[in-house]
Short mmCIF file of N, CA and C in Angstrom, two decimals:
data_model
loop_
_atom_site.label_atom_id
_atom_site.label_comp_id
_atom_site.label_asym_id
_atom_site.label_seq_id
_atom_site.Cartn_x
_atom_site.Cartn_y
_atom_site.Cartn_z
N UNK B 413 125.21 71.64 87.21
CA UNK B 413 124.48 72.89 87.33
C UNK B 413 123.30 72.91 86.37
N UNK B 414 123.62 72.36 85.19
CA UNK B 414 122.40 72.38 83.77
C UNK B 414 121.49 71.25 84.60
N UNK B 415 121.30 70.33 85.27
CA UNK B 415 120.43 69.54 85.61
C UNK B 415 119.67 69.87 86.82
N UNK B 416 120.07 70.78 87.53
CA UNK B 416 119.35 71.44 88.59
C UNK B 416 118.47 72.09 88.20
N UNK B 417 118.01 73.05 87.29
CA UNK B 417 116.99 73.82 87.01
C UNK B 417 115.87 73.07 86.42
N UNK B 418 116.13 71.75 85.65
CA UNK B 418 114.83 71.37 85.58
C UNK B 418 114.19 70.69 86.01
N UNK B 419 114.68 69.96 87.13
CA UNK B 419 114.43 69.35 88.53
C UNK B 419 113.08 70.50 89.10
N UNK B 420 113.94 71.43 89.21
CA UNK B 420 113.26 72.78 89.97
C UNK B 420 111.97 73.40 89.41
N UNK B 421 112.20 73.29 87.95
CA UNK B 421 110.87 73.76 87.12
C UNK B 421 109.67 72.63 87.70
N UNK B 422 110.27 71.39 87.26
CA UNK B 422 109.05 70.48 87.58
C UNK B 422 108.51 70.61 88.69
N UNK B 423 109.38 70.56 90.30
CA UNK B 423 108.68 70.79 91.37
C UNK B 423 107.94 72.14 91.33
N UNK B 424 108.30 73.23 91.23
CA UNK B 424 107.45 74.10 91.11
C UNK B 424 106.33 74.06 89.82
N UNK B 425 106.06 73.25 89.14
CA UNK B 425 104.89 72.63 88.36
C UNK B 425 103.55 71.96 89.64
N UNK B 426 104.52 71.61 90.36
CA UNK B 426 103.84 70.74 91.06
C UNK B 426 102.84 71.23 92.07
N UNK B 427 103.88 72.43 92.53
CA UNK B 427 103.47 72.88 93.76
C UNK B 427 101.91 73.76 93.59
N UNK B 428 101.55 74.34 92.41
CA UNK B 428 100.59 75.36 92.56
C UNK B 428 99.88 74.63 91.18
N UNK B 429 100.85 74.21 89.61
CA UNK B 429 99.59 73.88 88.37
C UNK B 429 100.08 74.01 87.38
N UNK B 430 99.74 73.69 86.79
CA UNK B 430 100.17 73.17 85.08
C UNK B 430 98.87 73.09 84.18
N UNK B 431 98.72 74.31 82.98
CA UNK B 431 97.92 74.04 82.40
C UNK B 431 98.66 74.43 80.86
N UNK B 432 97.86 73.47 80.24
CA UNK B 432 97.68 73.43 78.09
C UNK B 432 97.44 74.42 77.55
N UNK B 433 98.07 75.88 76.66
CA UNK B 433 96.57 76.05 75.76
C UNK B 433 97.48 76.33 74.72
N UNK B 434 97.05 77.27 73.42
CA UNK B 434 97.68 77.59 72.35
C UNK B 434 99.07 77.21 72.27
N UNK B 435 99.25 75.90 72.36
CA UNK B 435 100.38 75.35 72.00
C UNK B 435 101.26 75.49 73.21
N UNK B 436 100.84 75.43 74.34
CA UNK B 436 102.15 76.39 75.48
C UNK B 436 101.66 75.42 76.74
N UNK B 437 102.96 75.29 77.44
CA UNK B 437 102.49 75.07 78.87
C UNK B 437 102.88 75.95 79.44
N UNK B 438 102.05 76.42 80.80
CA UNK B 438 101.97 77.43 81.94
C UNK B 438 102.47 76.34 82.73
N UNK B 439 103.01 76.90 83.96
CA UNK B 439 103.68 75.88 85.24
C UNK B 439 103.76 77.09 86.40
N UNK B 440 102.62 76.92 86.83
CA UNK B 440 102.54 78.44 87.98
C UNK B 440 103.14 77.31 89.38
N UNK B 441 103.74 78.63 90.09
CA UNK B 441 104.57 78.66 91.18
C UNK B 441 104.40 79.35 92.12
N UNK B 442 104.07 79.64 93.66
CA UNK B 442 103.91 80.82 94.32
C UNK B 442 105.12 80.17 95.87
N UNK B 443 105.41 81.75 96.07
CA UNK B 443 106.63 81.52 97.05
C UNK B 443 106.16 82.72 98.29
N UNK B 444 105.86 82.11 99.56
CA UNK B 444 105.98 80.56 99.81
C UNK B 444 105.16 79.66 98.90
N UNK B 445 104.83 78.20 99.21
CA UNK B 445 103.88 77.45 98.64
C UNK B 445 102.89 77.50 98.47
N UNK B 446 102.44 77.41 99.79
CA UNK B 446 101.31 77.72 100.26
C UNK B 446 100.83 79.63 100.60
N UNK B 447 100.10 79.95 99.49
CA UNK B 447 100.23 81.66 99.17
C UNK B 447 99.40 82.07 100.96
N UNK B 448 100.41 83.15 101.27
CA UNK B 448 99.79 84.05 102.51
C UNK B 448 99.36 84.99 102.19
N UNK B 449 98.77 85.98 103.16
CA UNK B 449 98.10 86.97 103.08
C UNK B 449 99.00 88.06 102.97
N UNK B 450 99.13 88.81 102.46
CA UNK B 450 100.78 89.74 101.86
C UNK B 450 101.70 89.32 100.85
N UNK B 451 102.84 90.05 100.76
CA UNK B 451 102.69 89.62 99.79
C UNK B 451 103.67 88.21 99.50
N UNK B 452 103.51 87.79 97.86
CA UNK B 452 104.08 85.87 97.78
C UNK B 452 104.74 86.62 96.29
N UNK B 453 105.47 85.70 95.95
CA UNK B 453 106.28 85.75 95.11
C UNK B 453 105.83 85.14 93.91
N UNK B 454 105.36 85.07 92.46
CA UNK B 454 104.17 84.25 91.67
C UNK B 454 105.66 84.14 90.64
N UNK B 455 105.50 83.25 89.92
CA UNK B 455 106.75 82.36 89.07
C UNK B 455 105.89 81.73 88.31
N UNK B 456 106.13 81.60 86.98
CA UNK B 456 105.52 81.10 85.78
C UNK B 456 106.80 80.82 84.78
N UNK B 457 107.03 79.10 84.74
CA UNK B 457 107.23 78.96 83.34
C UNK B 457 106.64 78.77 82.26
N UNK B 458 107.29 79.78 80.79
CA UNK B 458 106.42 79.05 79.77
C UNK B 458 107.23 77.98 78.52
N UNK B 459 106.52 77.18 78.69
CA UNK B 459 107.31 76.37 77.19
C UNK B 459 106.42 76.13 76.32
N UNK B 460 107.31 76.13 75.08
CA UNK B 460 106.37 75.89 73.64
C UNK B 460 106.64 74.40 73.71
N UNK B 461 105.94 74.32 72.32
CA UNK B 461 106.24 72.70 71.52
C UNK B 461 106.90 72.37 71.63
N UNK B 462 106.98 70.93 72.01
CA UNK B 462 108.27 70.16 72.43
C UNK B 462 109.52 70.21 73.64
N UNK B 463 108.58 70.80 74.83
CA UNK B 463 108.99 71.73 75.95
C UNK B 463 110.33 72.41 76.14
N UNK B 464 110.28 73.35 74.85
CA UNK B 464 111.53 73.73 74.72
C UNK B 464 110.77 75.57 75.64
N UNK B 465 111.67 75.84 76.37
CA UNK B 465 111.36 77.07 77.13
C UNK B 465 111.44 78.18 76.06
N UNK B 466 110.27 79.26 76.56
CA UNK B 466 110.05 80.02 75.76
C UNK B 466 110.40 81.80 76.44
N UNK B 467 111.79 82.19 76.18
CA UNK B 467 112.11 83.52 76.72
C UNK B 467 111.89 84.90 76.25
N UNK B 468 110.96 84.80 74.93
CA UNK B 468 111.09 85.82 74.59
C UNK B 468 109.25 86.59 74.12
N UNK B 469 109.19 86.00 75.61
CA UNK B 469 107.66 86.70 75.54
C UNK B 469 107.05 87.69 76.57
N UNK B 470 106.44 88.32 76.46
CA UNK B 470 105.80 89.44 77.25
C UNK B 470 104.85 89.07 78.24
N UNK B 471 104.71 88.61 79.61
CA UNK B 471 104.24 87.68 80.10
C UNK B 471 103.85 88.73 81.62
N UNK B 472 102.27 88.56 81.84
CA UNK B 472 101.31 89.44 82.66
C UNK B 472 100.06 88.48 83.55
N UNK B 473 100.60 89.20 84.87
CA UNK B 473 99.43 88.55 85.97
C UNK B 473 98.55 89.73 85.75
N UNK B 474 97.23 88.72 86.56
CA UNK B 474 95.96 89.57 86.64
C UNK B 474 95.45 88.74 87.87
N UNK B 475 95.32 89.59 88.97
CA UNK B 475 94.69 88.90 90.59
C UNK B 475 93.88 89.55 90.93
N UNK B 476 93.00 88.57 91.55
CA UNK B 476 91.50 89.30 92.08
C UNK B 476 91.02 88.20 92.59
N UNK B 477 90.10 88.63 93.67
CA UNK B 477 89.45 87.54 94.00
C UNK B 477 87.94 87.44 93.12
N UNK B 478 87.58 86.16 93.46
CA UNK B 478 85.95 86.08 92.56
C UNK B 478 84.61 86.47 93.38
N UNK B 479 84.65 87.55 93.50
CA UNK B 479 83.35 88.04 94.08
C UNK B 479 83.52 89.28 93.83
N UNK B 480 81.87 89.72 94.14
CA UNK B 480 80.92 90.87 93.06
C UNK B 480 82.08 91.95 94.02
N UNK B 481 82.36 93.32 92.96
CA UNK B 481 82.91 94.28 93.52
C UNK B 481 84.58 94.21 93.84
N UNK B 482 85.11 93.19 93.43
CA UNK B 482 86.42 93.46 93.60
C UNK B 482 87.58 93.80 92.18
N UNK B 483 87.92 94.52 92.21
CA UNK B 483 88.81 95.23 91.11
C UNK B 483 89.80 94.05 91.05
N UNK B 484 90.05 93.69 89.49
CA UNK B 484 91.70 92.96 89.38
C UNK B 484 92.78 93.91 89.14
N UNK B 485 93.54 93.43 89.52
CA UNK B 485 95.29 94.17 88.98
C UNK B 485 95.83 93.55 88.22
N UNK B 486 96.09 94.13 87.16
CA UNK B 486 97.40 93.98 86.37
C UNK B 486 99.08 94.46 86.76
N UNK B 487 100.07 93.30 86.32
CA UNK B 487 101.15 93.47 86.67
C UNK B 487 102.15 92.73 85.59
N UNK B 488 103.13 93.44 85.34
CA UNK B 488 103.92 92.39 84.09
C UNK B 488 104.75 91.63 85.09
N UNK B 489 105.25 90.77 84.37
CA UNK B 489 105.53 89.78 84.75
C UNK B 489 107.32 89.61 84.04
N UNK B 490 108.42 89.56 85.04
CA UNK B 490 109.75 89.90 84.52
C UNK B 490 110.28 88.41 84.06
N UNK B 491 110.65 89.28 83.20
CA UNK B 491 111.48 87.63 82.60
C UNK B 491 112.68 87.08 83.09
N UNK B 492 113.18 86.03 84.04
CA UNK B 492 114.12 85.36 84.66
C UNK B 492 115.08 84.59 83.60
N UNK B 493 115.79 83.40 84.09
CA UNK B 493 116.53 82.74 83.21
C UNK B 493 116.05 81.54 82.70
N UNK B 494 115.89 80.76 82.06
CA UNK B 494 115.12 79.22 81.76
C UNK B 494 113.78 79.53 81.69
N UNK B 495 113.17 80.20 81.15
CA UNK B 495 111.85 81.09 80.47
C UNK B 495 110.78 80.86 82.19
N UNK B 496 111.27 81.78 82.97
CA UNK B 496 110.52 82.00 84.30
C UNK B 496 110.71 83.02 83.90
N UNK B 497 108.90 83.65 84.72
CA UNK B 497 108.71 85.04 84.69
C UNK B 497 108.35 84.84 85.98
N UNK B 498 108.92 86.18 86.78
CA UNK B 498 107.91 86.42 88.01
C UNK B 498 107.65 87.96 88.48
N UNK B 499 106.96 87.77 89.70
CA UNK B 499 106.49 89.19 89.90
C UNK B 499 106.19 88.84 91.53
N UNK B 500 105.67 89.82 92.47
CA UNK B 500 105.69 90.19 93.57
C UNK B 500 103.90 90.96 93.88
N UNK B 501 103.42 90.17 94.66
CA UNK B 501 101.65 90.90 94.43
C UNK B 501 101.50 90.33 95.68
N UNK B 502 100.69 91.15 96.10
CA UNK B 502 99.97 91.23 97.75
C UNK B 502 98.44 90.70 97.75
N UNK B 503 98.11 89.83 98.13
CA UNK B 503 97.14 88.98 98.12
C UNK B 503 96.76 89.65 99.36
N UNK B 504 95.42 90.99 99.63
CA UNK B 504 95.40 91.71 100.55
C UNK B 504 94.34 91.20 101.35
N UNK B 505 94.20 89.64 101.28
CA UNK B 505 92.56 88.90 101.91
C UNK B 505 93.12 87.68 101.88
N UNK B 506 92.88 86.54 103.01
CA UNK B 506 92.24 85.56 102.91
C UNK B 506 91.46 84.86 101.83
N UNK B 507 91.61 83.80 101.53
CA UNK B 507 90.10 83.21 100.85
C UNK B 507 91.09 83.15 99.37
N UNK B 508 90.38 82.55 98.39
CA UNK B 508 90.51 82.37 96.93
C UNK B 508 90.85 83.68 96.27
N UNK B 509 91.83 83.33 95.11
CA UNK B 509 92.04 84.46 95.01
C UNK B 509 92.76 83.82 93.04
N UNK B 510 92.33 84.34 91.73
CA UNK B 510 92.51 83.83 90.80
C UNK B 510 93.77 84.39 90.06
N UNK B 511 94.24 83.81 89.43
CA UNK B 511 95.61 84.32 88.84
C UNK B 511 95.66 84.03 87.80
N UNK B 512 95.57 85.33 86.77
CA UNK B 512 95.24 85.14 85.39
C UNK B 512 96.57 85.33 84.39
N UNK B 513 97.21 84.70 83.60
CA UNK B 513 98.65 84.50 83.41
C UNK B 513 98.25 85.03 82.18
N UNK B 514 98.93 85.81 80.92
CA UNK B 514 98.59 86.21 79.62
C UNK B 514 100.00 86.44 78.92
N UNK B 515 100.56 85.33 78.67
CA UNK B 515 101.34 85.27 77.58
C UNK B 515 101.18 85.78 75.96
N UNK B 516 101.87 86.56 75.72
CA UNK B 516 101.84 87.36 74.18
C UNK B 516 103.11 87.20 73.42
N UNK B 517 103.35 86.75 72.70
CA UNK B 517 104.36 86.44 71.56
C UNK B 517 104.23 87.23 70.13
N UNK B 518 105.00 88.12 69.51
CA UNK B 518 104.91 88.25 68.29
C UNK B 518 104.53 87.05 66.99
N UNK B 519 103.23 87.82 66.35
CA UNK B 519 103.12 86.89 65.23
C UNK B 519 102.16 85.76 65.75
N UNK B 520 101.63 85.69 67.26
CA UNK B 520 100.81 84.31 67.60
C UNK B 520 99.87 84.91 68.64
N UNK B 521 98.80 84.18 68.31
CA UNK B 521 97.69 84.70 69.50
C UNK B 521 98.02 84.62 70.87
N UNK B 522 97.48 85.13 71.78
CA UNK B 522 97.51 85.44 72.81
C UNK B 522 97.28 83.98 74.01
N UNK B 523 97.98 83.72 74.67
CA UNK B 523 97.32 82.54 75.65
C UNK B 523 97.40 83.34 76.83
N UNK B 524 95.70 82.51 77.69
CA UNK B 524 95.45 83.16 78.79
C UNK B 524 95.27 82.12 79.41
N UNK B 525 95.73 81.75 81.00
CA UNK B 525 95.12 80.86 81.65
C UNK B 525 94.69 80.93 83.23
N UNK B 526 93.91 81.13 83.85
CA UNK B 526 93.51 81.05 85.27
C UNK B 526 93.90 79.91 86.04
N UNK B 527 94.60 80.54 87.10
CA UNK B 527 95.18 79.24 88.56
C UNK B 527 94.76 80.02 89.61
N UNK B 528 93.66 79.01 90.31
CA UNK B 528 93.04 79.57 91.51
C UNK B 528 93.82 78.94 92.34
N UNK B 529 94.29 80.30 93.24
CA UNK B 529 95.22 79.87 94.64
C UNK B 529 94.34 80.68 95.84
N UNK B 530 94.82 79.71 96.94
CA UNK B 530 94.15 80.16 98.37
C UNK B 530 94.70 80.64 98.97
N UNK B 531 94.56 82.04 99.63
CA UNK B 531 95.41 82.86 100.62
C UNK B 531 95.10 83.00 101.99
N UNK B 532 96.17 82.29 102.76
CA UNK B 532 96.25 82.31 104.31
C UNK B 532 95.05 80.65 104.69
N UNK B 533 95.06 81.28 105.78
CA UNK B 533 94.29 79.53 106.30
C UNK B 533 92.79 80.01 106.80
N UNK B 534 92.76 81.57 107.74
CA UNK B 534 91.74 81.94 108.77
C UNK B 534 91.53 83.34 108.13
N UNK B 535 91.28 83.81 106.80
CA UNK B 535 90.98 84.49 105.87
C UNK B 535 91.99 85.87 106.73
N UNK B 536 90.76 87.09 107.08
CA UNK B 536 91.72 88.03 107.86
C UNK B 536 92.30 89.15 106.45
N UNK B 537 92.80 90.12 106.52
CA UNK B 537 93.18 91.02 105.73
C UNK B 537 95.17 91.63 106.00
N UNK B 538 95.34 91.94 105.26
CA UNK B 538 96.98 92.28 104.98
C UNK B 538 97.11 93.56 105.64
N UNK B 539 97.61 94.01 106.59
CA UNK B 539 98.57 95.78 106.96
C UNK B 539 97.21 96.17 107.90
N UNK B 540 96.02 95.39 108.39
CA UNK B 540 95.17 95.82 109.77
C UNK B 540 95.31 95.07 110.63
N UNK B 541 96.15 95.79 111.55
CA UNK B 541 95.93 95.00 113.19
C UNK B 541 94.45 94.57 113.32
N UNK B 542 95.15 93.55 114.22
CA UNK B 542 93.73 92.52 114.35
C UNK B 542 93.07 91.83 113.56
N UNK B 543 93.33 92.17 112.14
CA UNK B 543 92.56 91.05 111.31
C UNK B 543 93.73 89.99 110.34
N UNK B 544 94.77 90.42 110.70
CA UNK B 544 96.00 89.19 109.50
C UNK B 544 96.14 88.13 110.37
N UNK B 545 96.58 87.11 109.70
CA UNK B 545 96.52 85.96 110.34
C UNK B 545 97.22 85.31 111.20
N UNK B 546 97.55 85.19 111.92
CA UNK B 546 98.19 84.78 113.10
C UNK B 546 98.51 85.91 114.53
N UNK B 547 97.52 87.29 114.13
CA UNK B 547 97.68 87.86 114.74
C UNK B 547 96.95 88.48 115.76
N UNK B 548 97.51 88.05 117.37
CA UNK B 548 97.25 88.00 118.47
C UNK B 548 96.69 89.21 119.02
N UNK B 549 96.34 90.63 118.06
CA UNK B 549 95.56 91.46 118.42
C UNK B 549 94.06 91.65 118.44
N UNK B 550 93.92 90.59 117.51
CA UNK B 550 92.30 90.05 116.98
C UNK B 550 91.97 89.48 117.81
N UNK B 551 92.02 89.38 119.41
CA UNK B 551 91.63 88.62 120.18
C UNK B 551 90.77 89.16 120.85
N UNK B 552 90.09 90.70 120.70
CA UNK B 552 88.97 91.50 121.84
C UNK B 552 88.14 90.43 121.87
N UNK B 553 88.03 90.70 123.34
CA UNK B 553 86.51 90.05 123.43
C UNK B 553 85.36 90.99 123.94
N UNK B 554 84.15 91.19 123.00
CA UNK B 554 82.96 91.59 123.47
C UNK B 554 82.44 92.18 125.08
N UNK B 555 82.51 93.06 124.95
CA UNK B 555 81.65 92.87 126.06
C UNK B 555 80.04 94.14 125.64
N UNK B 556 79.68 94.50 126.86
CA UNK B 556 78.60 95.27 126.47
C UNK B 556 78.20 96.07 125.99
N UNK B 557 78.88 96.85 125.94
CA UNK B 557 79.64 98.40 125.33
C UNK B 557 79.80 98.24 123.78
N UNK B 558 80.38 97.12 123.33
CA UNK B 558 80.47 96.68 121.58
C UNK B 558 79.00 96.31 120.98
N UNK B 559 79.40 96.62 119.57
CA UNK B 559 78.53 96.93 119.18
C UNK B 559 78.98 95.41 117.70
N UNK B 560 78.31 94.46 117.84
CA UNK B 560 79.16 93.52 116.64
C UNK B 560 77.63 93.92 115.11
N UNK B 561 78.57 93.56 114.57
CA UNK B 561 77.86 93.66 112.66
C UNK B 561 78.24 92.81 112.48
N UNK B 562 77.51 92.24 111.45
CA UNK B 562 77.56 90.83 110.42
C UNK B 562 77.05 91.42 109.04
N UNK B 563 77.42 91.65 108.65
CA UNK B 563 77.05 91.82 106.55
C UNK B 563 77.74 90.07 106.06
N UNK B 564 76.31 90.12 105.19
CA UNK B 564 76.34 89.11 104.39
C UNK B 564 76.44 89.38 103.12
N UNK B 565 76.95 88.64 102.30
CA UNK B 565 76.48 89.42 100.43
C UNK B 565 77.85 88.54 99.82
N UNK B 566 78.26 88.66 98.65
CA UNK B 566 78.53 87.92 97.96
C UNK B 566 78.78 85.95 98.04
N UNK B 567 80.17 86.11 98.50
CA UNK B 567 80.51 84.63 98.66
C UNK B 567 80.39 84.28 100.54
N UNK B 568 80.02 85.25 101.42
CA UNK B 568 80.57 85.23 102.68
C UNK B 568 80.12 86.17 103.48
N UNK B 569 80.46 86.18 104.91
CA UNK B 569 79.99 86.86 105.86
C UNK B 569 81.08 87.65 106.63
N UNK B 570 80.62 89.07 106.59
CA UNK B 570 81.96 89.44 106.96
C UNK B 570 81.99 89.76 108.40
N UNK B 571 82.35 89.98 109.66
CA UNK B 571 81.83 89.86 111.06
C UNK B 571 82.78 90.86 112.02
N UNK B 572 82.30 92.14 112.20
CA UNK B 572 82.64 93.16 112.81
C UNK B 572 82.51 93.85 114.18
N UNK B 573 83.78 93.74 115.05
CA UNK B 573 83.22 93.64 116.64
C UNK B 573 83.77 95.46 116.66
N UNK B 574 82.80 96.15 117.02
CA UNK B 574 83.41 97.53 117.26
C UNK B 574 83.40 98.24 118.27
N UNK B 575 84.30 98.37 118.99
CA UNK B 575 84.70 98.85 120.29
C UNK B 575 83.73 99.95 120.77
N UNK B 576 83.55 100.18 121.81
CA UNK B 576 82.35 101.56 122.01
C UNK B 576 83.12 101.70 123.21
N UNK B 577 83.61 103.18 123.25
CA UNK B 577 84.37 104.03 124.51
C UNK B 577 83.00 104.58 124.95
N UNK B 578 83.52 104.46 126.96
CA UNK B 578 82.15 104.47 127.74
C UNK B 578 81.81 106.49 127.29
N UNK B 579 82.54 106.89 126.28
CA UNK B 579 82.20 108.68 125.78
C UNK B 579 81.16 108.83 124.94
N UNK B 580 81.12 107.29 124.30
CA UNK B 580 79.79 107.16 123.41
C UNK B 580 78.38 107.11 123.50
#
């Protein structure tokens, strides 16, 4: 049973990142693997020096994507068994999306580290018919009566087909 969990830490090292700083390794995890659009499950181990796991720290996501105008969230981050923290966050878009980890320990500075993860495959948005991903309502097709928009501006183009009832 003691040799199963750190089997498990490492693969989930693997799966999403592993980064260095103030003496600590981060080992981010997202469940599923591959992060979707809604919400994923985010898992962080931390270990100190000499990768001995570290349980007794206060440990906080921060998600947002990187472009002009989008608000991050803060969320703490619960402490599990074998120094995993996790938490539950809705990745409400497609596209890149950064995950800012902030470990705090009494008595020691603060470590912060960013793991950029990608959400969904065909971008699309979380809880609107027609735009999440795999979903078969996003299929109108145009006709004369619609009225399509394209806004351009930060990282992307966003592309809007809007229905027009023949009352309009």
């Amino acid at each position: 049973m003691g040799e199963t969990q750190p089997e498990k830490t490492t693969q989930m090292a693997k799966a999403s990142g592993e980064k260095t700083a103030g003496g600590l390794t981060l080992a981010l995890s997202t469940e599923p693997a591959s992060p979707r659009i809604g919400e994923n499950l985010i898992r962080v181990t931390v270990k100190g020096e000499g990768g001995n796991l570290v349980v007794n720290a206060k440990v906080q996501l921060t998600y947002t994507m990187p472009m002009p105008g989008m608000m991050p969230a803060t969320v703490p981050m619960k402490p599990g068994k074998d120094g995993v923290y996790e938490t539950k966050v809705n990745l409400g878009m497609g596209g890149r999306w950064d995950l800012t980890v902030t470990v705090q320990r009494a008595g020691e500075a603060d470590v912060k580290e960013t793991f950029p993860v990608t959400a969904g495959s065909g971008g699309g948005m979380s809880g609107m018919q027609g735009m999440g991903e795999g979903d078969d309502h996003g299929k109108h097709l145009a006709n004369e009566t619609d009225q399509h928009v394209r806004i351009a501006g930060g990282d992307g183009i966003v592309s809007l087909l809007i229905p027009r009832h023949s009352s309009c």
